[in-house]
Coordinates of C-alpha atoms and ligand atoms in Angstrom, one line a residue:
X1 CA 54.0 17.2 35.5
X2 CA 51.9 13.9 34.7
X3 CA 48.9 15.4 36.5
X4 CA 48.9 18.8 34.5
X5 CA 49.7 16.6 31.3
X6 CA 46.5 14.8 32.1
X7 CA 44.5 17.8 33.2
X8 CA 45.3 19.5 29.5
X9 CA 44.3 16.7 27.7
X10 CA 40.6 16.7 30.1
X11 CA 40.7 20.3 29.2
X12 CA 41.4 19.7 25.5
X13 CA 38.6 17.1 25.0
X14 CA 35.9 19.4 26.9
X15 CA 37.0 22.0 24.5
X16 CA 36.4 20.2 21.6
X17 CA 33.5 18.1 22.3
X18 CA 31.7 21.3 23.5
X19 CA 32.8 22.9 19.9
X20 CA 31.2 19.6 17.9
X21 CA 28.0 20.1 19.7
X22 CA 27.6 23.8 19.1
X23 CA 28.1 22.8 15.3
X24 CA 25.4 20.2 16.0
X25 CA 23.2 22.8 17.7
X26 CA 24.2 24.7 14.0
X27 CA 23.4 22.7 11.7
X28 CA 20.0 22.1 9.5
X29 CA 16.8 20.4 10.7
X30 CA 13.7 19.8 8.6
X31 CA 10.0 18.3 8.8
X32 CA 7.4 17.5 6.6
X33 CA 3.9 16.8 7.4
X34 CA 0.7 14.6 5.0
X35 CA -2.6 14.5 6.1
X36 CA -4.0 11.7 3.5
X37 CA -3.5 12.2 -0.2
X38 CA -7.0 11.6 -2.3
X39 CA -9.4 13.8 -3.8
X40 CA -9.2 18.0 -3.5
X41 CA -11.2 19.2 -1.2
X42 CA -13.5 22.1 -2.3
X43 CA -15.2 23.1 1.6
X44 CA -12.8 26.0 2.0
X45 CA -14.2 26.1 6.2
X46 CA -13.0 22.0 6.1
X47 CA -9.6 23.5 3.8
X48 CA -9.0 25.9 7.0
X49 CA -9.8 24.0 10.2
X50 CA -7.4 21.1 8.7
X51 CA -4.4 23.8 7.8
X52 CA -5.0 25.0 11.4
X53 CA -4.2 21.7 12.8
X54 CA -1.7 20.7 10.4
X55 CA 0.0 24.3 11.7
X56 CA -0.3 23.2 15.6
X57 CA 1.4 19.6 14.4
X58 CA 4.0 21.5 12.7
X59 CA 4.6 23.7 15.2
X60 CA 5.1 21.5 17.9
X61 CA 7.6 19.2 15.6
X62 CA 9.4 22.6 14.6
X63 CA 9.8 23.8 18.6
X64 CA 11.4 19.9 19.4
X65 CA 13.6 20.0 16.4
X66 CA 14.7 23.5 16.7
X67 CA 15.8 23.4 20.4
X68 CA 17.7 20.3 19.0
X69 CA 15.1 17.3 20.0
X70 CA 15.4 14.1 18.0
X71 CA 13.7 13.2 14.7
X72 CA 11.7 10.5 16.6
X73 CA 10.5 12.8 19.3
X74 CA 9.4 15.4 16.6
X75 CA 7.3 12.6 14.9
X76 CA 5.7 11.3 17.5
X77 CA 4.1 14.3 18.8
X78 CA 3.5 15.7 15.5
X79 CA 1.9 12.0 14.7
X80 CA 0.4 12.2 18.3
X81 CA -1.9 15.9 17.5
X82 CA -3.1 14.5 14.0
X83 CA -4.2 11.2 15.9
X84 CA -6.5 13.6 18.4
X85 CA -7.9 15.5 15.8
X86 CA -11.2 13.9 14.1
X87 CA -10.7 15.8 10.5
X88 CA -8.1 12.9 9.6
X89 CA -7.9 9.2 9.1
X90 CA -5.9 8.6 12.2
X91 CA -6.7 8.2 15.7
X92 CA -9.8 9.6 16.7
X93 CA -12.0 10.1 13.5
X94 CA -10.2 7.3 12.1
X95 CA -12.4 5.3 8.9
X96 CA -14.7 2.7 9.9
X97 CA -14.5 -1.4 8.8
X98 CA -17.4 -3.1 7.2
X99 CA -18.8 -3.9 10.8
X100 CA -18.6 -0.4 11.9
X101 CA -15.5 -0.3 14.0
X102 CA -12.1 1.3 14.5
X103 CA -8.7 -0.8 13.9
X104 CA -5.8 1.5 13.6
X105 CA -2.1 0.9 12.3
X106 CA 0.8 2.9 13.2
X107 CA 4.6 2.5 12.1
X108 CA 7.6 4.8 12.9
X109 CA 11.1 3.8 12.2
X110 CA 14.4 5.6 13.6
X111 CA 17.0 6.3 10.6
X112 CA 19.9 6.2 12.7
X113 CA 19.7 2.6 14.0
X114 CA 17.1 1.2 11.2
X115 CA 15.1 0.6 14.6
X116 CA 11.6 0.2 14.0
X117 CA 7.6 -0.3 15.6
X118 CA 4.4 -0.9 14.6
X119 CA 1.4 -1.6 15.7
X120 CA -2.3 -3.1 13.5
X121 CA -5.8 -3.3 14.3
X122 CA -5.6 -1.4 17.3
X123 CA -9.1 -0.8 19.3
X124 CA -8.3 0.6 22.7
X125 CA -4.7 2.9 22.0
X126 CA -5.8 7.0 22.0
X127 CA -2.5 7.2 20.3
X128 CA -1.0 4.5 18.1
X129 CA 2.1 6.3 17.1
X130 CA 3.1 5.8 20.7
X131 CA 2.2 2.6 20.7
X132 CA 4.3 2.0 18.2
X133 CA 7.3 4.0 19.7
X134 CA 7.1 1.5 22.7
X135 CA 7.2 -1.5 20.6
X136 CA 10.1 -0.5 19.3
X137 CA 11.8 0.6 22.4
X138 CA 9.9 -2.0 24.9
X139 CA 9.9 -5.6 22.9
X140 CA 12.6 -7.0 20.8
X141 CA 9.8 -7.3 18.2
X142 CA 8.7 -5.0 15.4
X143 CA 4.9 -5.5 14.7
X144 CA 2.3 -6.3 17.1
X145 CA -1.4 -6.7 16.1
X146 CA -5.0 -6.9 17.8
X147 CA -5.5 -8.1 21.0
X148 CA -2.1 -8.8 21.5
X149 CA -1.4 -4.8 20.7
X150 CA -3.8 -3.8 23.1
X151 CA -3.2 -6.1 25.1
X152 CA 0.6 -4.9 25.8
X153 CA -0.2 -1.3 25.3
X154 CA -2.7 -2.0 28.0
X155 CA 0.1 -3.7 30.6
X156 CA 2.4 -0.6 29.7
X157 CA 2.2 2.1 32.8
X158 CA 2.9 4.8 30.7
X159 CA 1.0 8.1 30.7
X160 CA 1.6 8.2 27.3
X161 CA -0.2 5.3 25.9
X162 CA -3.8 6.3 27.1
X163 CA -6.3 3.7 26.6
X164 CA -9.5 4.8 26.1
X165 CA -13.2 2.6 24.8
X166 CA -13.5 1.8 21.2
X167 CA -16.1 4.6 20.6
X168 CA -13.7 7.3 21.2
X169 CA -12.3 6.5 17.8
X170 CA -15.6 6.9 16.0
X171 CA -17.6 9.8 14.7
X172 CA -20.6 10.5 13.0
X173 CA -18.8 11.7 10.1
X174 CA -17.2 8.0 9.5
X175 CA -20.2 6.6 10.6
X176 CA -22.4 8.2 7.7
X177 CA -19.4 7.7 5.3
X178 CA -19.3 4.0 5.9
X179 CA -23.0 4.2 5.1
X180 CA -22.7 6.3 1.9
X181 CA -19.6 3.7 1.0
X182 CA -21.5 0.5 1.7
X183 CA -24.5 2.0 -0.5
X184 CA -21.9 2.6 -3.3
X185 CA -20.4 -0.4 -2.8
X186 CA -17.0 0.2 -4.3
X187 CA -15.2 3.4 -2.6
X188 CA -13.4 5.1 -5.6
X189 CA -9.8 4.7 -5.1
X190 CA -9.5 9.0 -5.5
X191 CA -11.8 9.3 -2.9
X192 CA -10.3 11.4 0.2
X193 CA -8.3 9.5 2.2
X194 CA -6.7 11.0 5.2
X195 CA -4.2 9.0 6.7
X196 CA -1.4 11.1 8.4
X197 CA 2.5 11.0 8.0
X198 CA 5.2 12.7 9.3
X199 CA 9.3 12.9 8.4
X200 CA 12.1 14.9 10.6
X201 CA 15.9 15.3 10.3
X202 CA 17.3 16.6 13.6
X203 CA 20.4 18.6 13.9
X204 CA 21.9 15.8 14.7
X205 CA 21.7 14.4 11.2
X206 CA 19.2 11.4 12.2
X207 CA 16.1 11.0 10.1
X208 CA 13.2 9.4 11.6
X209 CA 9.4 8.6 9.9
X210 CA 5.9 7.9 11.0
X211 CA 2.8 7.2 9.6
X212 CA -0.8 6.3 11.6
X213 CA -3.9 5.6 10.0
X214 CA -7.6 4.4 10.2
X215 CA -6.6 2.6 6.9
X216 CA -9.6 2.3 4.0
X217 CA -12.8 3.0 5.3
X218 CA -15.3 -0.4 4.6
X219 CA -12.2 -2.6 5.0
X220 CA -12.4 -6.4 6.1
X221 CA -11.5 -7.0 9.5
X222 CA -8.4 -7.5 10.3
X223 CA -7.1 -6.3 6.8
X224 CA -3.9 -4.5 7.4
X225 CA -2.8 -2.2 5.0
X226 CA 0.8 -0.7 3.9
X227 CA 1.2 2.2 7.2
X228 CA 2.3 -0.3 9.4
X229 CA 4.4 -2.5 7.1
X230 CA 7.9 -1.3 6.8
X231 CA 9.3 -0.6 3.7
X232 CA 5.9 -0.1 2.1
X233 CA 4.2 2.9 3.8
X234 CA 7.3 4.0 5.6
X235 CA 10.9 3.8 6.1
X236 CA 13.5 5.6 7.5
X237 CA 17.7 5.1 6.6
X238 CA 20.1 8.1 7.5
X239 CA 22.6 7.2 4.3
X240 CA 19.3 8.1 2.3
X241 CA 16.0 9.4 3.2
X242 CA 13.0 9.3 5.2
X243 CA 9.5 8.5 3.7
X244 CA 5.9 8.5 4.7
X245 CA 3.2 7.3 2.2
X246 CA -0.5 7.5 1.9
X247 CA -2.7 6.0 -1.1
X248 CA -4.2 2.4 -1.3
X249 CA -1.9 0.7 0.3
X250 CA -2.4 -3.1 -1.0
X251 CA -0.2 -1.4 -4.0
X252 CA 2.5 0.3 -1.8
X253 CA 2.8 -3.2 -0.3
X254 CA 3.2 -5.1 -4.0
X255 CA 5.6 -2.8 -4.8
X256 CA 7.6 -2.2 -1.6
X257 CA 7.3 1.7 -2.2
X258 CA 8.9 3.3 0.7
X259 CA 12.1 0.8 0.3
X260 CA 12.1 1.1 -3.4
X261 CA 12.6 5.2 -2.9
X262 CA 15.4 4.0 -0.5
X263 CA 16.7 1.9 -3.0
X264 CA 17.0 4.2 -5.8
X265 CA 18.9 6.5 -3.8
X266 CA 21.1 4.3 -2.4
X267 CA 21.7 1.4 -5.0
X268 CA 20.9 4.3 -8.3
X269 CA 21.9 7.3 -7.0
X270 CA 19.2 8.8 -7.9
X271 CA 18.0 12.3 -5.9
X272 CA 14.7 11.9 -3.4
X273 CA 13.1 14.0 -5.4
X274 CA 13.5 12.5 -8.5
X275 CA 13.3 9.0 -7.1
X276 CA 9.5 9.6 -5.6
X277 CA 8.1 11.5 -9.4
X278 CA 9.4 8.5 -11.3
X279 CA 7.8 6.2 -9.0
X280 CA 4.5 8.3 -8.8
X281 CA 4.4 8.8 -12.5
X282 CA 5.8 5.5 -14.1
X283 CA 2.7 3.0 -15.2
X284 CA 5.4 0.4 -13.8
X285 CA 3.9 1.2 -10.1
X286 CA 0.3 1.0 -10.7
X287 CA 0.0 3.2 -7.3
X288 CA -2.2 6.2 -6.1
X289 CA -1.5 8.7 -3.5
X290 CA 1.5 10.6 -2.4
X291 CA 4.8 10.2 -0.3
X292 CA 6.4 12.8 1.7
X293 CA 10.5 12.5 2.7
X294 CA 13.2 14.1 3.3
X295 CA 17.2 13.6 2.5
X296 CA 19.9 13.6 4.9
X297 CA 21.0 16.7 3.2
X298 CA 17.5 18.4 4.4
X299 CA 15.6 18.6 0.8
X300 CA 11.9 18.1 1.7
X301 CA 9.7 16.3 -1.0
X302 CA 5.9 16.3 -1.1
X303 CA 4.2 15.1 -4.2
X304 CA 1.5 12.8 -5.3
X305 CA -0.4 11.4 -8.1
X306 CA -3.8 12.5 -6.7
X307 CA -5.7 15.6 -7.0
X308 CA -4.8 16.5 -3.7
X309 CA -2.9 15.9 -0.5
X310 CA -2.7 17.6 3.2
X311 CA 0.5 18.3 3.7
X312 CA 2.5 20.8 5.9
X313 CA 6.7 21.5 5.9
X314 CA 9.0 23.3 7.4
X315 CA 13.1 23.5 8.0
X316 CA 15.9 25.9 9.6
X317 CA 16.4 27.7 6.5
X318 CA 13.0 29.2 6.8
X319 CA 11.1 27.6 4.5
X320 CA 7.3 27.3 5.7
X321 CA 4.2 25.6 3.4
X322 CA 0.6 24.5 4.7
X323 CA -1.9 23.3 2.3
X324 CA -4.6 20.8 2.7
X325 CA -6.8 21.9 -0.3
X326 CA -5.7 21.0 -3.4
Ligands
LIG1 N1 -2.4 3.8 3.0 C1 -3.5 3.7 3.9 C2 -4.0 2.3 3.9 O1 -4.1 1.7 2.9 C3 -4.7 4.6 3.6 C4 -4.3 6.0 3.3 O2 -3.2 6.4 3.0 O3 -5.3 6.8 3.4 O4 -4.3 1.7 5.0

């Protein structure tokens, strides 16, 4: 009598922990994609080849999230395809400093646990966003930079962290840009910038963000900017949101912006959407670029105070948007 008492409640519990995942395996899951926010782009063949790869990225993030993958997988890989394409400021293609080199930051940050990695001035890493993943899941530390970055990536025996020589990063493109900069002097703060971001909820209800960049092309060396800083360029909490932001980011530093959306939801109550257009419009956050985010409820928001910003979104409901012109 014990034993088949025992054997119902086994039954029982299969039951219903089989029933609470197929409502898992039900429920919503949404990304959002930015390729840089900064000036419109007018090359309609540069438009195209950009919304083909922002459409592979989203792709691949829509396959992991709809089979029910995690938000963190889904931004890595999407992070991972904008990294290996040269047509943004990330990865390969990636802006140049004032001596002509690569240094690239990366951050990504798991909503659930408030987990987070990021790595700075990266040289030798094909793909900092997985960099970045490992710090968070290999060190008890959140932000590694320079030769101490590569260095660890470089002890990691992990097919995904791929190191490769400093000139895989660079391109002729960057390299004439850093010329026609330099010449300039002063790089226009509306100038394109191209630093990629990506946000996911899984159907699990966990939101997770990434952002990798190049960061401002004729920077110092060593200058870090706001991508690999949490709170400021990104920031992920599952009681409110996910954010990814691009623009000059010694002001999204100053002004904590990716925390700040966080903390109007949280603290003011105030929806994502409305929480990123006041802090994009208001003259009390001297910023420019854009943010991308989502809410645990699924909403996607893409806006910024440029004339223009790559960007790419998707979610279960259907909804389907690629634009990197204007
Ligand atoms: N926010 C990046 C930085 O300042 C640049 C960008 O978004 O394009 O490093």
């Amino acid at each position: 009598m014990k034993k088949m008492r025992l054997l119902l409640v086994v039954l029982f519990a299969v039951m219903f922990a089989e029933t609470v995942k197929a409502d898992r395996m039900n429920s919503k899951y949404a990304i959002v994609i930015h390729g840089g926010a900064g000036s419109a782009i007018s090359n309609e063949a540069f438009v195209a080849a950009r919304e083909e790869v922002l459409e592979q990225a989203l792709d691949a993030g829509v396959r992991i999230l709809s089979k029910g993958g995690t938000s963190l997988d889904a931004v890595e890989q999407v992070i991972r395809i904008l990294e290996d394409s040269p047509l943004f400021n990330a990865g390969r293609g990636g802006v140049l400093t004032a001596q002509g080199i690569n240094e690239l930051d990366a951050t990504i940050m798991d909503g659930r646990t408030r987990a987070c990695g990021a790595v700075g001035g990266v040289t030798t890493v094909k793909n900092p966003i997985s960099l970045a993943r490992r710090v968070m899941t290999e060190t008890r530390h959140v932000l590694l930079v320079s030769e101490g970055a590569d260095q660890f990536a470089a002890q990691l025996d992990d097919p995904a962290i791929e190191i490769v020589a400093p000139e895989y990063f660079r391109t002729e493109k960057q390299v004439e840009r850093l010329k026609r900069v330099k010449e300039r002097e002063k790089l226009t703060t509306k100038e394109k910038m191209g630093t990629v971001g990506c946000v996911a909820l899984d159907r699990n209800g966990n939101l997770a963000a990434g952002t990798s960049t190049g960061g401002l092309v004729n920077k110092k060396h060593g200058r870090l900017g706001d991508s690999p800083i949490i709170g400021a360029g990104t920031y992920a909490n599952n009681t409110t949101c996910g954010i990814s932001c691009t623009g000059v980011g010694e002001d999204f530093i100053r002004h904590a912006i990716a925390y700040d959306i966080h903390a109007r939801m949280h603290y003011g109550k105030q929806k994502l959407e409305s929480a990123v257009q006041h802090v994009l419009k208001s003259e009390k956050y001297p910023i420019v670029g854009g943010m991308i985010g989502i809410d645990l409820q699924g909403s996607i928001t893409m806006q910024f105070n440029t004339d223009g910003m790559a960007r790419a979104a998707a979610d279960s409901t259907g909804l389907r948007v690629i634009k990197a012109g204007k």
